Amino acid sequence: MSPTFGIAFGGGGARGLAHIHVIEALDELGIRPVAIAGSSIGAIMGAGMAAGMTGKDIHDYARSILGRRAEVASRMWRARPGTIAEAMQGGIRVSQFNVERILKAFLPEAIPETFAELKIPLKVTATDYFGHKLAVFDDGDLHSALAASAAIPAVFRPVTRDGRLLIDGGIYNPVPFDLIENDADIIIGVDVVGAPEEVDRKQPTSVDLMFGATQLMMQSIIANKLKQSRPDILVRPAVSKFRVLDFLKIDALMNETVDIKDELKRQVEKVLEARSSKRKSGKRIAS
């Protein structure tokens, strides 16, 4: 009997476009996960896969929008506040977009309204801001869970759900492989957090410092998690040169990270060979 696979897609903003290569590699290997978990952009990518989209479907859809500035501008216009009252709700927030409206304008139609309509079980993380803990969603309304998971502080407004104020799931659990470690035989984790890089040795801006500090914090969380338990496979695409909001650089990012497909295939083959050898060894001992 073939082993089952589970996959955890990590958070990282635009760097999470590299998840598409991972999904394409799994498609090419004929692997269909039985469990998916995701944080932030990873939750969105995971929802696409859980809904039945192939890596090629997601790749084509992302490129059809992000590869055309006019299309992005049109959808951002569609996501604008519906009324002056809505724009002023809670005071003027020039830098905080409504993430639920943004997602509504950008999500593919293939992603359903509820978790129950997904073809593969999905767990979505968010950070319960006042509860000081991780929030995990796996039922009910899917879109609000994805919005909460992707609500990057200072960029998007928090999302309120079930009486809780929720922000970016990557803050508390950047690569949520631990949420599905008992749901499949082989667990894959995909880390797209990256780390600050010196670019032409320019002094980083305040925004660069804010996002860079968040990257360092998330990497610290991942390092501590890995000391306690590890996924069977952990891949880290080369995403560090890209910023969290570099979505319009989709072509460059995808070209820069394409090697991750072959790396993942090699790691899957290695894990399967190890399991096969262990099983054969066990049979010899038993006989």
PDB file of C-alpha atoms in Angstrom:
ATOM      1  CA  MET A   1       0.000   0.000   0.000  1.00  0.00           C
ATOM      2  CA  SER A   2       1.406   3.403  -1.013  1.00  0.00           C
ATOM      3  CA  PRO A   3       2.132   5.873   1.801  1.00  0.00           C
ATOM      4  CA  THR A   4      -0.061   8.952   2.136  1.00  0.00           C
ATOM      5  CA  PHE A   5       1.247  12.500   1.936  1.00  0.00           C
ATOM      6  CA  GLY A   6       0.389  15.688   3.785  1.00  0.00           C
ATOM      7  CA  ILE A   7       1.754  19.121   2.925  1.00  0.00           C
ATOM      8  CA  ALA A   8       2.150  22.368   4.859  1.00  0.00           C
ATOM      9  CA  PHE A   9       2.522  25.566   2.856  1.00  0.00           C
ATOM     10  CA  GLY A  10       4.253  28.377   4.741  1.00  0.00           C
ATOM     11  CA  GLY A  11       3.692  32.122   4.846  1.00  0.00           C
ATOM     12  CA  GLY A  12       5.834  34.715   3.098  1.00  0.00           C
ATOM     13  CA  GLY A  13       3.699  37.047   1.003  1.00  0.00           C
ATOM     14  CA  ALA A  14       4.719  37.153  -2.668  1.00  0.00           C
ATOM     15  CA  ARG A  15       7.511  34.691  -1.921  1.00  0.00           C
ATOM     16  CA  GLY A  16       4.757  32.108  -1.564  1.00  0.00           C
ATOM     17  CA  LEU A  17       4.301  32.098  -5.339  1.00  0.00           C
ATOM     18  CA  ALA A  18       7.108  29.521  -5.216  1.00  0.00           C
ATOM     19  CA  HIS A  19       4.546  27.114  -3.724  1.00  0.00           C
ATOM     20  CA  ILE A  20       3.237  26.725  -7.263  1.00  0.00           C
ATOM     21  CA  HIS A  21       6.400  24.840  -8.253  1.00  0.00           C
ATOM     22  CA  VAL A  22       5.861  22.470  -5.326  1.00  0.00           C
ATOM     23  CA  ILE A  23       2.269  21.769  -6.365  1.00  0.00           C
ATOM     24  CA  GLU A  24       3.374  21.190  -9.972  1.00  0.00           C
ATOM     25  CA  ALA A  25       6.068  18.757  -8.792  1.00  0.00           C
ATOM     26  CA  LEU A  26       3.546  16.776  -6.758  1.00  0.00           C
ATOM     27  CA  ASP A  27       1.214  16.674  -9.767  1.00  0.00           C
ATOM     28  CA  GLU A  28       4.040  15.341 -11.932  1.00  0.00           C
ATOM     29  CA  LEU A  29       4.801  12.681  -9.313  1.00  0.00           C
ATOM     30  CA  GLY A  30       1.136  11.691  -9.208  1.00  0.00           C
ATOM     31  CA  ILE A  31       0.932  12.576  -5.504  1.00  0.00           C
ATOM     32  CA  ARG A  32      -2.396  13.821  -4.178  1.00  0.00           C
ATOM     33  CA  PRO A  33      -2.131  14.858  -0.505  1.00  0.00           C
ATOM     34  CA  VAL A  34      -4.696  13.609   1.982  1.00  0.00           C
ATOM     35  CA  ALA A  35      -4.147  16.600   4.283  1.00  0.00           C
ATOM     36  CA  ILE A  36      -3.095  20.219   3.703  1.00  0.00           C
ATOM     37  CA  ALA A  37      -2.234  23.032   6.117  1.00  0.00           C
ATOM     38  CA  GLY A  38      -1.344  26.602   5.264  1.00  0.00           C
ATOM     39  CA  SER A  39      -0.376  29.942   6.745  1.00  0.00           C
ATOM     40  CA  SER A  40      -0.965  33.278   5.001  1.00  0.00           C
ATOM     41  CA  ILE A  41      -0.136  32.937   1.265  1.00  0.00           C
ATOM     42  CA  GLY A  42       0.342  29.229   1.982  1.00  0.00           C
ATOM     43  CA  ALA A  43      -3.277  28.985   3.104  1.00  0.00           C
ATOM     44  CA  ILE A  44      -4.411  30.516  -0.186  1.00  0.00           C
ATOM     45  CA  MET A  45      -2.236  28.175  -2.254  1.00  0.00           C
ATOM     46  CA  GLY A  46      -3.373  25.265  -0.112  1.00  0.00           C
ATOM     47  CA  ALA A  47      -7.010  26.205  -0.685  1.00  0.00           C
ATOM     48  CA  GLY A  48      -6.448  26.149  -4.431  1.00  0.00           C
ATOM     49  CA  MET A  49      -4.931  22.676  -4.247  1.00  0.00           C
ATOM     50  CA  ALA A  50      -7.586  21.450  -1.810  1.00  0.00           C
ATOM     51  CA  ALA A  51     -10.259  22.700  -4.212  1.00  0.00           C
ATOM     52  CA  GLY A  52      -8.869  20.470  -6.944  1.00  0.00           C
ATOM     53  CA  MET A  53      -6.800  22.978  -8.910  1.00  0.00           C
ATOM     54  CA  THR A  54      -3.611  21.599 -10.451  1.00  0.00           C
ATOM     55  CA  GLY A  55      -0.288  23.382 -10.197  1.00  0.00           C
ATOM     56  CA  LYS A  56      -0.673  24.395 -13.841  1.00  0.00           C
ATOM     57  CA  ASP A  57      -4.160  25.783 -13.129  1.00  0.00           C
ATOM     58  CA  ILE A  58      -2.805  27.919 -10.285  1.00  0.00           C
ATOM     59  CA  HIS A  59       0.272  28.947 -12.277  1.00  0.00           C
ATOM     60  CA  ASP A  60      -1.778  30.033 -15.309  1.00  0.00           C
ATOM     61  CA  TYR A  61      -4.291  31.889 -13.151  1.00  0.00           C
ATOM     62  CA  ALA A  62      -1.617  33.725 -11.148  1.00  0.00           C
ATOM     63  CA  ARG A  63       0.311  34.725 -14.254  1.00  0.00           C
ATOM     64  CA  SER A  64      -2.856  35.884 -16.077  1.00  0.00           C
ATOM     65  CA  ILE A  65      -3.400  38.448 -13.317  1.00  0.00           C
ATOM     66  CA  LEU A  66      -0.039  39.264 -11.747  1.00  0.00           C
ATOM     67  CA  GLY A  67       1.722  39.340 -15.097  1.00  0.00           C
ATOM     68  CA  ARG A  68      -0.437  42.266 -16.200  1.00  0.00           C
ATOM     69  CA  ARG A  69      -0.307  45.499 -14.224  1.00  0.00           C
ATOM     70  CA  ALA A  70      -3.557  46.737 -15.755  1.00  0.00           C
ATOM     71  CA  GLU A  71      -5.382  43.617 -14.541  1.00  0.00           C
ATOM     72  CA  VAL A  72      -3.998  44.033 -11.022  1.00  0.00           C
ATOM     73  CA  ALA A  73      -5.028  47.712 -11.007  1.00  0.00           C
ATOM     74  CA  SER A  74      -8.515  46.807 -12.212  1.00  0.00           C
ATOM     75  CA  ARG A  75      -9.003  44.249  -9.449  1.00  0.00           C
ATOM     76  CA  MET A  76      -7.606  46.592  -6.805  1.00  0.00           C
ATOM     77  CA  TRP A  77     -10.132  49.187  -7.958  1.00  0.00           C
ATOM     78  CA  ARG A  78     -12.863  46.575  -7.574  1.00  0.00           C
ATOM     79  CA  ALA A  79     -11.666  45.964  -3.990  1.00  0.00           C
ATOM     80  CA  ARG A  80     -11.982  49.628  -2.995  1.00  0.00           C
ATOM     81  CA  PRO A  81     -14.350  50.540  -0.105  1.00  0.00           C
ATOM     82  CA  GLY A  82     -17.972  50.510  -1.173  1.00  0.00           C
ATOM     83  CA  THR A  83     -18.873  53.668   0.749  1.00  0.00           C
ATOM     84  CA  ILE A  84     -17.204  56.624   2.450  1.00  0.00           C
ATOM     85  CA  ALA A  85     -18.530  55.262   5.759  1.00  0.00           C
ATOM     86  CA  GLU A  86     -16.752  51.955   5.167  1.00  0.00           C
ATOM     87  CA  ALA A  87     -13.524  53.737   4.240  1.00  0.00           C
ATOM     88  CA  MET A  88     -13.687  55.750   7.465  1.00  0.00           C
ATOM     89  CA  GLN A  89     -14.682  52.819   9.669  1.00  0.00           C
ATOM     90  CA  GLY A  90     -12.526  52.884  12.778  1.00  0.00           C
ATOM     91  CA  GLY A  91     -10.758  56.021  11.569  1.00  0.00           C
ATOM     92  CA  ILE A  92      -8.702  56.788   8.494  1.00  0.00           C
ATOM     93  CA  ARG A  93      -6.347  53.907   7.688  1.00  0.00           C
ATOM     94  CA  VAL A  94      -4.474  54.945   4.606  1.00  0.00           C
ATOM     95  CA  SER A  95      -2.079  51.999   4.712  1.00  0.00           C
ATOM     96  CA  GLN A  96      -4.504  49.268   5.737  1.00  0.00           C
ATOM     97  CA  PHE A  97      -6.462  47.554   2.962  1.00  0.00           C
ATOM     98  CA  ASN A  98      -9.510  45.402   3.554  1.00  0.00           C
ATOM     99  CA  VAL A  99      -8.038  41.942   2.962  1.00  0.00           C
ATOM    100  CA  GLU A 100     -11.462  40.321   2.605  1.00  0.00           C
ATOM    101  CA  ARG A 101     -12.305  42.635  -0.298  1.00  0.00           C
ATOM    102  CA  ILE A 102      -8.869  42.100  -1.842  1.00  0.00           C
ATOM    103  CA  LEU A 103      -9.246  38.319  -1.739  1.00  0.00           C
ATOM    104  CA  LYS A 104     -12.756  38.494  -3.160  1.00  0.00           C
ATOM    105  CA  ALA A 105     -11.341  40.420  -6.120  1.00  0.00           C
ATOM    106  CA  PHE A 106      -8.370  38.109  -6.689  1.00  0.00           C
ATOM    107  CA  LEU A 107      -9.326  34.548  -5.671  1.00  0.00           C
ATOM    108  CA  PRO A 108     -10.140  32.118  -8.496  1.00  0.00           C
ATOM    109  CA  GLU A 109     -13.747  30.946  -8.763  1.00  0.00           C
ATOM    110  CA  ALA A 110     -12.569  27.367  -8.193  1.00  0.00           C
ATOM    111  CA  ILE A 111     -12.021  28.121  -4.489  1.00  0.00           C
ATOM    112  CA  PRO A 112     -15.405  27.514  -2.809  1.00  0.00           C
ATOM    113  CA  GLU A 113     -17.104  29.479  -0.052  1.00  0.00           C
ATOM    114  CA  THR A 114     -16.837  26.781   2.626  1.00  0.00           C
ATOM    115  CA  PHE A 115     -14.342  24.203   3.892  1.00  0.00           C
ATOM    116  CA  ALA A 116     -16.964  21.467   3.404  1.00  0.00           C
ATOM    117  CA  GLU A 117     -16.829  21.965  -0.371  1.00  0.00           C
ATOM    118  CA  LEU A 118     -13.089  21.272  -0.599  1.00  0.00           C
ATOM    119  CA  LYS A 119     -11.889  17.969  -2.023  1.00  0.00           C
ATOM    120  CA  ILE A 120      -8.967  17.629   0.409  1.00  0.00           C
ATOM    121  CA  PRO A 121      -9.130  18.519   4.146  1.00  0.00           C
ATOM    122  CA  LEU A 122      -7.492  21.894   4.824  1.00  0.00           C
ATOM    123  CA  LYS A 123      -6.337  23.581   8.018  1.00  0.00           C
ATOM    124  CA  VAL A 124      -5.832  27.353   7.911  1.00  0.00           C
ATOM    125  CA  THR A 125      -3.923  29.271  10.560  1.00  0.00           C
ATOM    126  CA  ALA A 126      -4.436  32.775  11.888  1.00  0.00           C
ATOM    127  CA  THR A 127      -3.138  34.625  14.928  1.00  0.00           C
ATOM    128  CA  ASP A 128      -5.674  35.488  17.629  1.00  0.00           C
ATOM    129  CA  TYR A 129      -4.375  38.965  18.447  1.00  0.00           C
ATOM    130  CA  PHE A 130      -6.040  39.563  21.820  1.00  0.00           C
ATOM    131  CA  GLY A 131      -6.175  35.861  22.682  1.00  0.00           C
ATOM    132  CA  HIS A 132      -2.374  35.660  22.308  1.00  0.00           C
ATOM    133  CA  LYS A 133      -2.552  32.287  20.562  1.00  0.00           C
ATOM    134  CA  LEU A 134      -2.823  30.406  17.316  1.00  0.00           C
ATOM    135  CA  ALA A 135      -6.243  30.042  15.707  1.00  0.00           C
ATOM    136  CA  VAL A 136      -6.844  27.101  13.372  1.00  0.00           C
ATOM    137  CA  PHE A 137      -9.827  26.891  11.022  1.00  0.00           C
ATOM    138  CA  ASP A 138     -10.995  23.753   9.232  1.00  0.00           C
ATOM    139  CA  ASP A 139     -14.738  24.221   8.899  1.00  0.00           C
ATOM    140  CA  GLY A 140     -17.341  26.877   8.187  1.00  0.00           C
ATOM    141  CA  ASP A 141     -16.636  29.876   5.975  1.00  0.00           C
ATOM    142  CA  LEU A 142     -13.420  29.435   4.005  1.00  0.00           C
ATOM    143  CA  HIS A 143     -12.931  32.926   2.605  1.00  0.00           C
ATOM    144  CA  SER A 144     -12.908  34.706   5.974  1.00  0.00           C
ATOM    145  CA  ALA A 145     -10.381  32.145   7.265  1.00  0.00           C
ATOM    146  CA  LEU A 146      -8.105  32.781   4.263  1.00  0.00           C
ATOM    147  CA  ALA A 147      -8.459  36.535   4.744  1.00  0.00           C
ATOM    148  CA  ALA A 148      -7.542  36.271   8.422  1.00  0.00           C
ATOM    149  CA  SER A 149      -4.552  34.079   7.640  1.00  0.00           C
ATOM    150  CA  ALA A 150      -3.287  36.594   5.057  1.00  0.00           C
ATOM    151  CA  ALA A 151      -3.900  39.763   7.110  1.00  0.00           C
ATOM    152  CA  ILE A 152      -0.287  41.008   7.184  1.00  0.00           C
ATOM    153  CA  PRO A 153      -0.029  43.666   9.928  1.00  0.00           C
ATOM    154  CA  ALA A 154       0.342  47.269   8.714  1.00  0.00           C
ATOM    155  CA  VAL A 155      -0.736  46.235   5.209  1.00  0.00           C
ATOM    156  CA  PHE A 156      -4.175  44.732   5.802  1.00  0.00           C
ATOM    157  CA  ARG A 157      -6.811  45.351   8.426  1.00  0.00           C
ATOM    158  CA  PRO A 158      -7.350  42.550  10.952  1.00  0.00           C
ATOM    159  CA  VAL A 159     -10.291  40.236  10.326  1.00  0.00           C
ATOM    160  CA  THR A 160     -12.992  39.674  12.926  1.00  0.00           C
ATOM    161  CA  ARG A 161     -14.446  36.170  13.080  1.00  0.00           C
ATOM    162  CA  ASP A 162     -16.224  34.370  15.905  1.00  0.00           C
ATOM    163  CA  GLY A 163     -15.662  37.404  18.117  1.00  0.00           C
ATOM    164  CA  ARG A 164     -11.889  37.254  17.697  1.00  0.00           C
ATOM    165  CA  LEU A 165      -9.563  39.826  16.101  1.00  0.00           C
ATOM    166  CA  LEU A 166      -7.319  37.876  13.735  1.00  0.00           C
ATOM    167  CA  ILE A 167      -4.080  38.687  11.909  1.00  0.00           C
ATOM    168  CA  ASP A 168      -1.531  36.876   9.729  1.00  0.00           C
ATOM    169  CA  GLY A 169      -1.240  33.174  10.564  1.00  0.00           C
ATOM    170  CA  GLY A 170       2.468  33.202   9.734  1.00  0.00           C
ATOM    171  CA  ILE A 171       3.160  35.314  12.826  1.00  0.00           C
ATOM    172  CA  TYR A 172       2.455  32.374  15.136  1.00  0.00           C
ATOM    173  CA  ASN A 173       3.082  29.363  12.896  1.00  0.00           C
ATOM    174  CA  PRO A 174       5.040  30.160   9.708  1.00  0.00           C
ATOM    175  CA  VAL A 175       5.120  26.541   8.401  1.00  0.00           C
ATOM    176  CA  PRO A 176       2.280  24.617  10.080  1.00  0.00           C
ATOM    177  CA  PHE A 177       3.474  21.044   9.447  1.00  0.00           C
ATOM    178  CA  ASP A 178       2.727  20.149  13.072  1.00  0.00           C
ATOM    179  CA  LEU A 179      -1.020  20.566  12.443  1.00  0.00           C
ATOM    180  CA  ILE A 180      -1.105  17.566  10.101  1.00  0.00           C
ATOM    181  CA  GLU A 181       1.732  15.384  11.406  1.00  0.00           C
ATOM    182  CA  ASN A 182      -0.743  12.666  12.425  1.00  0.00           C
ATOM    183  CA  ASP A 183      -2.879  12.911   9.287  1.00  0.00           C
ATOM    184  CA  ALA A 184      -0.516  11.310   6.744  1.00  0.00           C
ATOM    185  CA  ASP A 185       2.462   8.952   6.531  1.00  0.00           C
ATOM    186  CA  ILE A 186       4.841  11.471   4.948  1.00  0.00           C
ATOM    187  CA  ILE A 187       4.727  15.185   5.763  1.00  0.00           C
ATOM    188  CA  ILE A 188       6.190  17.860   3.499  1.00  0.00           C
ATOM    189  CA  GLY A 189       6.888  21.389   4.763  1.00  0.00           C
ATOM    190  CA  VAL A 190       7.534  24.330   2.433  1.00  0.00           C
ATOM    191  CA  ASP A 191       9.306  27.331   3.989  1.00  0.00           C
ATOM    192  CA  VAL A 192       9.095  30.537   1.916  1.00  0.00           C
ATOM    193  CA  VAL A 193       9.820  33.012   4.719  1.00  0.00           C
ATOM    194  CA  GLY A 194      13.274  33.874   3.409  1.00  0.00           C
ATOM    195  CA  ALA A 195      15.598  36.278   5.227  1.00  0.00           C
ATOM    196  CA  PRO A 196      16.794  39.869   4.769  1.00  0.00           C
ATOM    197  CA  GLU A 197      19.485  40.180   2.110  1.00  0.00           C
ATOM    198  CA  GLU A 198      21.914  42.976   1.320  1.00  0.00           C
ATOM    199  CA  VAL A 199      20.901  44.466  -2.016  1.00  0.00           C
ATOM    200  CA  ASP A 200      23.550  46.804  -3.472  1.00  0.00           C
ATOM    201  CA  ARG A 201      24.414  47.525   0.189  1.00  0.00           C
ATOM    202  CA  LYS A 202      21.704  50.175   0.358  1.00  0.00           C
ATOM    203  CA  GLN A 203      20.408  51.275   3.739  1.00  0.00           C
ATOM    204  CA  PRO A 204      17.073  49.451   4.242  1.00  0.00           C
ATOM    205  CA  THR A 205      13.964  51.612   4.439  1.00  0.00           C
ATOM    206  CA  SER A 206      11.635  51.598   7.460  1.00  0.00           C
ATOM    207  CA  VAL A 207       9.307  49.274   5.567  1.00  0.00           C
ATOM    208  CA  ASP A 208      12.194  46.942   4.683  1.00  0.00           C
ATOM    209  CA  LEU A 209      13.241  46.856   8.324  1.00  0.00           C
ATOM    210  CA  MET A 210       9.704  46.097   9.499  1.00  0.00           C
ATOM    211  CA  PHE A 211       9.228  43.195   7.101  1.00  0.00           C
ATOM    212  CA  GLY A 212      12.814  42.018   7.592  1.00  0.00           C
ATOM    213  CA  ALA A 213      12.377  41.928  11.367  1.00  0.00           C
ATOM    214  CA  THR A 214       9.229  39.855  10.865  1.00  0.00           C
ATOM    215  CA  GLN A 215      11.192  37.440   8.678  1.00  0.00           C
ATOM    216  CA  LEU A 216      13.828  37.021  11.398  1.00  0.00           C
ATOM    217  CA  MET A 217      11.145  36.406  14.013  1.00  0.00           C
ATOM    218  CA  MET A 218       9.426  33.805  11.831  1.00  0.00           C
ATOM    219  CA  GLN A 219      12.725  32.048  11.111  1.00  0.00           C
ATOM    220  CA  SER A 220      13.381  31.895  14.853  1.00  0.00           C
ATOM    221  CA  ILE A 221       9.973  30.267  15.377  1.00  0.00           C
ATOM    222  CA  ILE A 222      10.655  27.729  12.615  1.00  0.00           C
ATOM    223  CA  ALA A 223      14.098  26.886  14.049  1.00  0.00           C
ATOM    224  CA  ASN A 224      12.596  26.233  17.485  1.00  0.00           C
ATOM    225  CA  LYS A 225       9.824  24.091  15.997  1.00  0.00           C
ATOM    226  CA  LEU A 226      12.348  21.992  14.104  1.00  0.00           C
ATOM    227  CA  LYS A 227      14.168  21.216  17.362  1.00  0.00           C
ATOM    228  CA  GLN A 228      10.968  19.619  18.671  1.00  0.00           C
ATOM    229  CA  SER A 229       9.843  17.804  15.530  1.00  0.00           C
ATOM    230  CA  ARG A 230      10.569  17.838  11.819  1.00  0.00           C
ATOM    231  CA  PRO A 231       8.540  17.107   8.720  1.00  0.00           C
ATOM    232  CA  ASP A 232       9.811  14.169   6.670  1.00  0.00           C
ATOM    233  CA  ILE A 233      10.695  16.616   3.905  1.00  0.00           C
ATOM    234  CA  LEU A 234      11.453  20.329   4.259  1.00  0.00           C
ATOM    235  CA  VAL A 235      12.118  22.464   1.206  1.00  0.00           C
ATOM    236  CA  ARG A 236      13.171  26.095   1.105  1.00  0.00           C
ATOM    237  CA  PRO A 237      12.935  27.805  -2.294  1.00  0.00           C
ATOM    238  CA  ALA A 238      15.451  30.590  -2.990  1.00  0.00           C
ATOM    239  CA  VAL A 239      13.091  33.483  -2.278  1.00  0.00           C
ATOM    240  CA  SER A 240      15.133  35.824  -0.077  1.00  0.00           C
ATOM    241  CA  LYS A 241      15.865  38.428  -2.762  1.00  0.00           C
ATOM    242  CA  PHE A 242      12.125  39.089  -3.158  1.00  0.00           C
ATOM    243  CA  ARG A 243      10.033  41.298  -0.893  1.00  0.00           C
ATOM    244  CA  VAL A 244       6.768  40.372   0.736  1.00  0.00           C
ATOM    245  CA  LEU A 245       4.688  42.457  -1.720  1.00  0.00           C
ATOM    246  CA  ASP A 246       6.655  41.670  -4.912  1.00  0.00           C
ATOM    247  CA  PHE A 247       3.676  39.961  -6.553  1.00  0.00           C
ATOM    248  CA  LEU A 248       4.216  41.796  -9.853  1.00  0.00           C
ATOM    249  CA  LYS A 249       7.641  40.140 -10.112  1.00  0.00           C
ATOM    250  CA  ILE A 250       5.983  36.761 -10.638  1.00  0.00           C
ATOM    251  CA  ASP A 251       8.041  35.847 -13.717  1.00  0.00           C
ATOM    252  CA  ALA A 252      11.381  36.622 -12.069  1.00  0.00           C
ATOM    253  CA  LEU A 253      10.376  34.860  -8.851  1.00  0.00           C
ATOM    254  CA  MET A 254       9.168  31.738 -10.655  1.00  0.00           C
ATOM    255  CA  ASN A 255      12.350  31.587 -12.756  1.00  0.00           C
ATOM    256  CA  GLU A 256      14.530  32.043  -9.677  1.00  0.00           C
ATOM    257  CA  THR A 257      12.828  29.241  -7.719  1.00  0.00           C
ATOM    258  CA  VAL A 258      12.166  26.619 -10.412  1.00  0.00           C
ATOM    259  CA  ASP A 259      14.991  24.385  -9.086  1.00  0.00           C
ATOM    260  CA  ILE A 260      12.805  23.534  -6.106  1.00  0.00           C
ATOM    261  CA  LYS A 261      10.787  21.156  -8.304  1.00  0.00           C
ATOM    262  CA  ASP A 262      13.715  18.804  -8.892  1.00  0.00           C
ATOM    263  CA  GLU A 263      14.858  19.128  -5.280  1.00  0.00           C
ATOM    264  CA  LEU A 264      11.436  18.097  -3.998  1.00  0.00           C
ATOM    265  CA  LYS A 265      11.281  15.148  -6.393  1.00  0.00           C
ATOM    266  CA  ARG A 266      14.688  13.953  -5.189  1.00  0.00           C
ATOM    267  CA  GLN A 267      13.654  14.240  -1.557  1.00  0.00           C
ATOM    268  CA  VAL A 268      10.384  12.379  -2.166  1.00  0.00           C
ATOM    269  CA  GLU A 269      12.282   9.596  -3.933  1.00  0.00           C
ATOM    270  CA  LYS A 270      14.792   9.406  -1.076  1.00  0.00           C
ATOM    271  CA  VAL A 271      12.072   9.166   1.585  1.00  0.00           C
ATOM    272  CA  LEU A 272      10.165   6.507  -0.372  1.00  0.00           C
ATOM    273  CA  GLU A 273      13.347   4.449  -0.859  1.00  0.00           C
ATOM    274  CA  ALA A 274      14.107   4.669   2.870  1.00  0.00           C
ATOM    275  CA  ARG A 275      10.585   3.521   3.752  1.00  0.00           C
ATOM    276  CA  SER A 276      10.812   0.656   1.271  1.00  0.00           C
ATOM    277  CA  SER A 277      14.180  -0.508   2.642  1.00  0.00           C
ATOM    278  CA  LYS A 278      12.881  -0.319   6.210  1.00  0.00           C
ATOM    279  CA  ARG A 279       9.805  -2.336   5.283  1.00  0.00           C
ATOM    280  CA  LYS A 280      11.882  -5.033   3.541  1.00  0.00           C
ATOM    281  CA  SER A 281      14.265  -5.163   6.497  1.00  0.00           C
ATOM    282  CA  GLY A 282      11.331  -5.593   8.869  1.00  0.00           C
ATOM    283  CA  LYS A 283       9.953  -8.468   6.799  1.00  0.00           C
ATOM    284  CA  ARG A 284      13.318 -10.278   6.851  1.00  0.00           C
ATOM    285  CA  ILE A 285      13.547  -9.933  10.643  1.00  0.00           C
ATOM    286  CA  ALA A 286       9.974 -11.145  11.055  1.00  0.00           C
ATOM    287  CA  SER A 287      10.638 -14.208   8.927  1.00  0.00           C
TER     288      SER A 287
END
